[in-house]
Structure formats: C-alpha cells, structure tokens
C-alpha cells in the first residue's frame, strides 16, 4: 500500500521500487526533518524509520555523511510511503519504504554505500534488491565499504552459545587472527553487528599469528600465551543465531574485514 497517493499500481515492484502511474504527481508527505540516515520526520509529525536498512548512529564513522546525503535527497521535499507487514517499531516510529520522484530512497542509500542492509522479518519485501544493491556498493568500495589498508586479519565467530544464550553470554565470541607478518595496534578499532551494537578496542599489540578473542559478556581483559581475551561487557547477547554481519573497522573507520553468516 502506497501512502500519499490513491493510485493502484503506483509502485512497479518488478523494477525494484520505481514509482509509476497516472497519479505520480499527487501530493505526498513533506519531509521536515532528517534525524539520521534512516529516520525522518514528516509534516504530519510522524517519525519514519526506513525498512530494510541501517545507517551509522551519531558519533560513529560515516554518520554525518549518511545523514547529509539524505538531507540533500529529500529534506523539504515530498515523499511517498509504502508499508510492508509491520506498522510501527518498538520506539513508535512508522516502518516504511520511502520514495521521492522515481527514487526508491531506501535502496538508493544502500546502493551508494551510505547504509548497510538490515533484514528484520517479516518486513522482507525488497530484501533481494537490497542485497544486490549492497553487493554493488561493496564491489565498488563506496561509502561505508571503503577498505582499510589493513588486510591481514581474519574473522571467525561462535554465535550460538550453548544452552540459553541469555544465561551464557560469554558462550558467544568473535575470534580475530593476525594472518600477516606485521604487528598491528588495535587502538581506535571497532567491531559492530548489523544493528547498533558496537565495541571499541583499546590499544593492544596484535602480533602475527596471534588471536584476539572477544567475548560478549563480562570479564577481565587479559593476555595469555600471546593471545588477547577481551570482554564486551554487554548485558545481553550481541549476535543473532540465525544471521548477522560482523564489521571490523580501523581507527579511521575504514573496513578491515567483514564476516556474514
């Protein structure tokens, strides 16, 4: 259902979300504020959270760039909205696909590297298009996908803790390994999931052939047999059991490695 138009067939789904039809110029909703790269406020006061994508939060790498490009695209302009299955999120924001003119804004943000995909069933209508757009951005090193010069770190993960995840938070952990011949300094590095969970590294000497094991729960950071054992101190599990993405970034925010499962 397209909001802001009464035209049937207003959305041509086969084209991945282009707007068409006789009522193309019918009034939609005006965007009065851009909160960040995936949340806007409309002239009727509604907050809209874009479905299927996630952009950096304030203080994170590429936050300003993502927010500012969305401002250029739609601030003060009319947009049309499409609902999937869910109506609102837990914060009271409407969940919608957003269109301006013939631009599918959610998709455009991903394709240009200003957002990563964030698939959250049951709202998966355009998940395949989003995957293809993200693949394009990654292959072309666009925006969030610009690569670090550091290319000697591998990632593995134990994402499904034994038993009840909430009672065994340290049963999930990420393993980084320095597979190169140079020592690295992890100062300013971050690890992030596909949502908004983020871990900030201190300054650790990451020697060739050694590992960093990052546990999700509580504990005392320590070095043992040249490996580092670090603790996120998260009060709840970080990693989804069905699917998630690990983003490892250097101190400049550039992508060191990515791991999907």
mmCIF file of C-alpha atoms in Angstrom:
data_model
loop_
_atom_site.group_PDB
_atom_site.id
_atom_site.type_symbol
_atom_site.label_atom_id
_atom_site.label_comp_id
_atom_site.label_asym_id
_atom_site.label_seq_id
_atom_site.Cartn_x
_atom_site.Cartn_y
_atom_site.Cartn_z
ATOM 1 C CA UNK A 1 0.000 0.000 0.000
ATOM 2 C CA UNK A 2 1.401 3.373 -1.062
ATOM 3 C CA UNK A 3 0.646 6.251 1.304
ATOM 4 C CA UNK A 4 0.440 9.723 -0.170
ATOM 5 C CA UNK A 5 -1.315 8.501 -3.290
ATOM 6 C CA UNK A 6 -4.557 6.716 -4.047
ATOM 7 C CA UNK A 7 -3.216 5.234 -7.255
ATOM 8 C CA UNK A 8 -3.381 1.474 -7.595
ATOM 9 C CA UNK A 9 -0.245 0.042 -9.112
ATOM 10 C CA UNK A 10 1.636 3.148 -8.021
ATOM 11 C CA UNK A 11 4.663 1.002 -7.250
ATOM 12 C CA UNK A 12 6.153 -1.062 -10.026
ATOM 13 C CA UNK A 13 7.613 -3.884 -7.943
ATOM 14 C CA UNK A 14 9.334 -5.562 -10.862
ATOM 15 C CA UNK A 15 11.593 -2.546 -11.272
ATOM 16 C CA UNK A 16 12.710 -2.715 -7.630
ATOM 17 C CA UNK A 17 10.587 0.151 -6.447
ATOM 18 C CA UNK A 18 10.203 2.799 -9.149
ATOM 19 C CA UNK A 19 7.098 4.973 -8.957
ATOM 20 C CA UNK A 20 4.738 4.953 -11.904
ATOM 21 C CA UNK A 21 1.118 5.622 -12.801
ATOM 22 C CA UNK A 22 -1.281 8.473 -13.586
ATOM 23 C CA UNK A 23 -1.181 9.856 -10.051
ATOM 24 C CA UNK A 24 2.596 10.213 -9.988
ATOM 25 C CA UNK A 25 2.348 13.938 -9.123
ATOM 26 C CA UNK A 26 -0.296 13.602 -6.422
ATOM 27 C CA UNK A 27 0.765 15.251 -3.143
ATOM 28 C CA UNK A 28 2.670 13.037 -0.751
ATOM 29 C CA UNK A 29 4.163 13.933 2.623
ATOM 30 C CA UNK A 30 6.717 16.685 3.128
ATOM 31 C CA UNK A 31 9.937 15.836 4.977
ATOM 32 C CA UNK A 32 10.509 18.435 7.709
ATOM 33 C CA UNK A 33 13.493 16.864 9.486
ATOM 34 C CA UNK A 34 16.203 14.282 8.835
ATOM 35 C CA UNK A 35 17.256 12.654 12.114
ATOM 36 C CA UNK A 36 19.937 10.445 10.599
ATOM 37 C CA UNK A 37 20.413 8.322 7.509
ATOM 38 C CA UNK A 38 17.430 6.067 8.175
ATOM 39 C CA UNK A 39 14.951 8.172 10.184
ATOM 40 C CA UNK A 40 12.937 11.225 9.134
ATOM 41 C CA UNK A 41 10.065 13.377 10.410
ATOM 42 C CA UNK A 42 7.113 14.307 8.197
ATOM 43 C CA UNK A 43 4.923 17.394 8.127
ATOM 44 C CA UNK A 44 2.192 15.491 9.991
ATOM 45 C CA UNK A 45 4.615 14.861 12.873
ATOM 46 C CA UNK A 46 5.142 11.163 12.179
ATOM 47 C CA UNK A 47 8.628 9.732 12.581
ATOM 48 C CA UNK A 48 9.500 7.323 9.803
ATOM 49 C CA UNK A 49 12.080 4.553 10.150
ATOM 50 C CA UNK A 50 13.266 3.220 6.793
ATOM 51 C CA UNK A 51 12.669 -0.516 6.394
ATOM 52 C CA UNK A 52 15.494 -2.856 5.454
ATOM 53 C CA UNK A 53 18.480 -0.591 6.042
ATOM 54 C CA UNK A 54 20.674 0.649 8.865
ATOM 55 C CA UNK A 55 22.914 3.713 8.924
ATOM 56 C CA UNK A 56 25.567 4.875 11.410
ATOM 57 C CA UNK A 57 24.431 6.364 14.705
ATOM 58 C CA UNK A 58 25.671 9.750 15.922
ATOM 59 C CA UNK A 59 29.343 9.564 16.849
ATOM 60 C CA UNK A 60 30.011 6.642 14.535
ATOM 61 C CA UNK A 61 32.024 6.608 11.321
ATOM 62 C CA UNK A 62 30.069 7.989 8.340
ATOM 63 C CA UNK A 63 27.146 9.256 10.441
ATOM 64 C CA UNK A 64 27.313 12.820 9.108
ATOM 65 C CA UNK A 65 27.822 11.731 5.510
ATOM 66 C CA UNK A 66 24.828 9.393 5.624
ATOM 67 C CA UNK A 67 22.584 11.984 7.282
ATOM 68 C CA UNK A 68 23.674 14.799 4.990
ATOM 69 C CA UNK A 69 23.153 12.911 1.742
ATOM 70 C CA UNK A 70 19.620 12.032 2.867
ATOM 71 C CA UNK A 71 19.003 15.719 3.593
ATOM 72 C CA UNK A 72 20.092 16.580 0.067
ATOM 73 C CA UNK A 73 17.824 13.906 -1.371
ATOM 74 C CA UNK A 74 14.558 14.577 0.463
ATOM 75 C CA UNK A 75 14.612 17.347 3.122
ATOM 76 C CA UNK A 76 11.816 19.834 2.402
ATOM 77 C CA UNK A 77 10.572 17.635 -0.423
ATOM 78 C CA UNK A 78 7.574 15.381 -0.901
ATOM 79 C CA UNK A 79 7.858 11.655 -0.402
ATOM 80 C CA UNK A 80 5.558 8.678 -0.741
ATOM 81 C CA UNK A 81 5.467 5.795 1.711
ATOM 82 C CA UNK A 82 4.933 2.065 1.349
ATOM 83 C CA UNK A 83 4.094 -0.268 4.226
ATOM 84 C CA UNK A 84 5.332 -3.853 4.457
ATOM 85 C CA UNK A 85 3.937 -6.133 7.197
ATOM 86 C CA UNK A 86 4.798 -4.269 10.407
ATOM 87 C CA UNK A 87 3.308 -0.839 11.027
ATOM 88 C CA UNK A 88 5.439 0.567 13.875
ATOM 89 C CA UNK A 89 8.698 -0.340 15.601
ATOM 90 C CA UNK A 90 9.244 -0.574 19.370
ATOM 91 C CA UNK A 91 10.082 3.141 19.518
ATOM 92 C CA UNK A 92 6.795 4.246 17.988
ATOM 93 C CA UNK A 93 8.228 5.043 14.560
ATOM 94 C CA UNK A 94 6.348 4.096 11.410
ATOM 95 C CA UNK A 95 8.206 1.469 9.397
ATOM 96 C CA UNK A 96 8.091 2.370 5.725
ATOM 97 C CA UNK A 97 9.728 2.224 2.323
ATOM 98 C CA UNK A 98 10.252 5.815 1.180
ATOM 99 C CA UNK A 99 10.099 7.197 -2.356
ATOM 100 C CA UNK A 100 10.842 10.586 -3.849
ATOM 101 C CA UNK A 101 10.007 11.030 -7.503
ATOM 102 C CA UNK A 102 11.232 7.863 -9.183
ATOM 103 C CA UNK A 103 13.854 7.227 -6.487
ATOM 104 C CA UNK A 104 13.427 4.341 -4.050
ATOM 105 C CA UNK A 105 15.264 6.108 -1.231
ATOM 106 C CA UNK A 106 15.922 3.050 0.971
ATOM 107 C CA UNK A 107 17.520 1.252 -1.958
ATOM 108 C CA UNK A 108 19.465 4.304 -3.105
ATOM 109 C CA UNK A 109 21.056 4.738 0.328
ATOM 110 C CA UNK A 110 22.326 1.154 0.214
ATOM 111 C CA UNK A 111 23.478 1.272 -3.404
ATOM 112 C CA UNK A 112 25.514 4.432 -2.811
ATOM 113 C CA UNK A 113 27.193 2.984 0.271
ATOM 114 C CA UNK A 114 25.518 5.196 2.871
ATOM 115 C CA UNK A 115 23.650 2.313 4.548
ATOM 116 C CA UNK A 116 24.013 -1.399 5.084
ATOM 117 C CA UNK A 117 21.129 -3.811 4.794
ATOM 118 C CA UNK A 118 19.219 -4.701 7.945
ATOM 119 C CA UNK A 119 16.847 -7.585 7.272
ATOM 120 C CA UNK A 120 14.266 -7.967 10.012
ATOM 121 C CA UNK A 121 11.414 -10.394 9.265
ATOM 122 C CA UNK A 122 8.592 -10.190 8.472
ATOM 123 C CA UNK A 123 9.428 -6.972 6.569
ATOM 124 C CA UNK A 124 11.460 -8.511 3.754
ATOM 125 C CA UNK A 125 9.609 -7.498 0.583
ATOM 126 C CA UNK A 126 12.672 -5.969 -1.096
ATOM 127 C CA UNK A 127 15.436 -7.898 0.669
ATOM 128 C CA UNK A 128 16.793 -9.329 -2.582
ATOM 129 C CA UNK A 129 17.034 -5.864 -4.150
ATOM 130 C CA UNK A 130 18.789 -4.573 -1.036
ATOM 131 C CA UNK A 131 21.276 -7.458 -1.150
ATOM 132 C CA UNK A 132 22.088 -6.720 -4.766
ATOM 133 C CA UNK A 133 22.495 -3.004 -4.020
ATOM 134 C CA UNK A 134 24.843 -3.715 -1.112
ATOM 135 C CA UNK A 135 26.863 -6.087 -3.271
ATOM 136 C CA UNK A 136 27.269 -3.300 -5.825
ATOM 137 C CA UNK A 137 28.428 -0.812 -3.161
ATOM 138 C CA UNK A 138 30.910 -3.294 -1.690
ATOM 139 C CA UNK A 139 32.388 -4.246 -5.038
ATOM 140 C CA UNK A 140 32.915 -0.575 -5.843
ATOM 141 C CA UNK A 141 34.278 0.452 -2.395
ATOM 142 C CA UNK A 142 31.543 3.059 -1.989
ATOM 143 C CA UNK A 143 30.945 4.949 1.248
ATOM 144 C CA UNK A 144 30.852 2.583 4.208
ATOM 145 C CA UNK A 145 32.589 -0.064 2.132
ATOM 146 C CA UNK A 146 35.831 1.827 1.550
ATOM 147 C CA UNK A 147 38.561 -0.628 2.502
ATOM 148 C CA UNK A 148 41.338 -0.201 5.032
ATOM 149 C CA UNK A 149 44.939 -0.796 4.006
ATOM 150 C CA UNK A 150 44.981 -3.435 6.749
ATOM 151 C CA UNK A 151 44.184 -6.717 5.025
ATOM 152 C CA UNK A 152 45.789 -9.328 7.278
ATOM 153 C CA UNK A 153 43.008 -10.022 9.783
ATOM 154 C CA UNK A 154 40.642 -12.986 9.568
ATOM 155 C CA UNK A 155 37.351 -13.326 11.454
ATOM 156 C CA UNK A 156 35.533 -16.311 12.900
ATOM 157 C CA UNK A 157 32.683 -16.452 15.399
ATOM 158 C CA UNK A 158 30.846 -18.735 17.766
ATOM 159 C CA UNK A 159 27.455 -17.023 17.558
ATOM 160 C CA UNK A 160 25.242 -19.646 19.211
ATOM 161 C CA UNK A 161 26.159 -20.146 22.856
ATOM 162 C CA UNK A 162 25.484 -23.488 24.495
ATOM 163 C CA UNK A 163 22.127 -23.565 26.261
ATOM 164 C CA UNK A 164 20.190 -20.376 26.889
ATOM 165 C CA UNK A 165 22.093 -17.507 25.251
ATOM 166 C CA UNK A 166 20.895 -15.041 27.900
ATOM 167 C CA UNK A 167 22.370 -17.208 30.661
ATOM 168 C CA UNK A 168 25.642 -17.870 28.828
ATOM 169 C CA UNK A 169 26.578 -14.569 27.204
ATOM 170 C CA UNK A 170 30.284 -15.432 27.093
ATOM 171 C CA UNK A 171 29.362 -18.560 25.164
ATOM 172 C CA UNK A 172 29.315 -16.338 22.088
ATOM 173 C CA UNK A 173 32.606 -14.830 20.980
ATOM 174 C CA UNK A 174 34.403 -13.418 17.952
ATOM 175 C CA UNK A 175 37.901 -14.603 17.019
ATOM 176 C CA UNK A 176 40.249 -12.277 15.147
ATOM 177 C CA UNK A 177 43.554 -13.644 13.871
ATOM 178 C CA UNK A 178 46.544 -11.735 12.531
ATOM 179 C CA UNK A 179 47.402 -13.831 9.473
ATOM 180 C CA UNK A 180 50.091 -11.449 8.238
ATOM 181 C CA UNK A 181 53.712 -10.776 9.131
ATOM 182 C CA UNK A 182 53.270 -7.333 10.734
ATOM 183 C CA UNK A 183 52.252 -6.327 14.251
ATOM 184 C CA UNK A 184 49.121 -4.185 14.476
ATOM 185 C CA UNK A 185 47.875 -1.666 17.039
ATOM 186 C CA UNK A 186 44.128 -2.010 17.666
ATOM 187 C CA UNK A 187 43.716 1.486 19.144
ATOM 188 C CA UNK A 188 40.528 3.053 17.783
ATOM 189 C CA UNK A 189 39.296 -0.121 16.086
ATOM 190 C CA UNK A 190 35.639 -1.114 16.334
ATOM 191 C CA UNK A 191 33.520 -4.207 15.866
ATOM 192 C CA UNK A 192 29.842 -3.786 15.032
ATOM 193 C CA UNK A 193 26.916 -6.068 14.236
ATOM 194 C CA UNK A 194 24.237 -5.463 11.596
ATOM 195 C CA UNK A 195 22.251 -3.454 14.140
ATOM 196 C CA UNK A 196 23.637 -0.836 16.523
ATOM 197 C CA UNK A 197 25.832 -2.884 18.885
ATOM 198 C CA UNK A 198 29.417 -1.617 18.762
ATOM 199 C CA UNK A 199 32.619 -2.469 20.642
ATOM 200 C CA UNK A 200 35.556 -0.044 20.873
ATOM 201 C CA UNK A 201 39.028 -1.545 21.168
ATOM 202 C CA UNK A 202 41.715 -0.209 23.438
ATOM 203 C CA UNK A 203 45.354 -0.179 22.380
ATOM 204 C CA UNK A 204 46.509 -3.786 22.084
ATOM 205 C CA UNK A 205 49.565 -5.127 20.280
ATOM 206 C CA UNK A 206 48.215 -7.639 17.780
ATOM 207 C CA UNK A 207 51.198 -9.759 16.745
ATOM 208 C CA UNK A 208 51.485 -12.050 13.700
ATOM 209 C CA UNK A 209 49.986 -15.487 14.276
ATOM 210 C CA UNK A 210 48.114 -14.417 17.422
ATOM 211 C CA UNK A 211 44.417 -14.073 18.121
ATOM 212 C CA UNK A 212 42.014 -11.707 19.809
ATOM 213 C CA UNK A 213 39.010 -13.469 21.332
ATOM 214 C CA UNK A 214 36.196 -11.036 22.080
ATOM 215 C CA UNK A 215 33.537 -12.422 24.430
ATOM 216 C CA UNK A 216 30.139 -10.729 24.544
ATOM 217 C CA UNK A 217 29.727 -10.773 28.322
ATOM 218 C CA UNK A 218 31.618 -9.677 31.411
ATOM 219 C CA UNK A 219 35.200 -10.479 32.360
ATOM 220 C CA UNK A 220 38.681 -9.078 32.848
ATOM 221 C CA UNK A 221 40.682 -8.297 29.719
ATOM 222 C CA UNK A 222 43.943 -10.233 29.706
ATOM 223 C CA UNK A 223 46.785 -11.561 27.588
ATOM 224 C CA UNK A 224 47.559 -15.270 27.685
ATOM 225 C CA UNK A 225 50.067 -17.169 25.511
ATOM 226 C CA UNK A 226 50.318 -14.106 23.224
ATOM 227 C CA UNK A 227 46.550 -14.117 22.602
ATOM 228 C CA UNK A 228 44.220 -11.406 23.909
ATOM 229 C CA UNK A 229 40.995 -12.269 25.750
ATOM 230 C CA UNK A 230 38.683 -9.250 25.724
ATOM 231 C CA UNK A 231 35.166 -8.732 27.095
ATOM 232 C CA UNK A 232 32.406 -6.622 25.545
ATOM 233 C CA UNK A 233 30.562 -6.269 28.883
ATOM 234 C CA UNK A 234 27.210 -6.462 27.107
ATOM 235 C CA UNK A 235 24.256 -7.196 29.431
ATOM 236 C CA UNK A 236 22.667 -9.347 26.735
ATOM 237 C CA UNK A 237 23.753 -11.489 23.754
ATOM 238 C CA UNK A 238 25.110 -9.460 20.842
ATOM 239 C CA UNK A 239 24.993 -11.847 17.896
ATOM 240 C CA UNK A 240 21.859 -13.239 16.264
ATOM 241 C CA UNK A 241 21.720 -17.019 15.976
ATOM 242 C CA UNK A 242 20.103 -17.120 12.543
ATOM 243 C CA UNK A 243 22.036 -14.438 10.641
ATOM 244 C CA UNK A 244 24.187 -11.404 11.313
ATOM 245 C CA UNK A 245 27.175 -9.466 9.992
ATOM 246 C CA UNK A 246 30.449 -8.527 11.686
ATOM 247 C CA UNK A 247 32.043 -5.237 10.620
ATOM 248 C CA UNK A 248 35.649 -4.695 11.745
ATOM 249 C CA UNK A 249 36.922 -1.140 11.191
ATOM 250 C CA UNK A 250 40.243 0.574 11.798
ATOM 251 C CA UNK A 251 40.812 3.839 13.680
ATOM 252 C CA UNK A 252 39.859 5.842 10.584
ATOM 253 C CA UNK A 253 36.578 3.961 10.265
ATOM 254 C CA UNK A 254 37.686 2.086 7.155
ATOM 255 C CA UNK A 255 36.606 -1.519 6.688
ATOM 256 C CA UNK A 256 39.277 -4.035 7.700
ATOM 257 C CA UNK A 257 37.143 -7.146 7.311
ATOM 258 C CA UNK A 258 33.525 -8.224 7.069
ATOM 259 C CA UNK A 259 32.031 -11.572 8.004
ATOM 260 C CA UNK A 260 28.500 -12.699 7.121
ATOM 261 C CA UNK A 261 26.720 -15.759 8.434
#
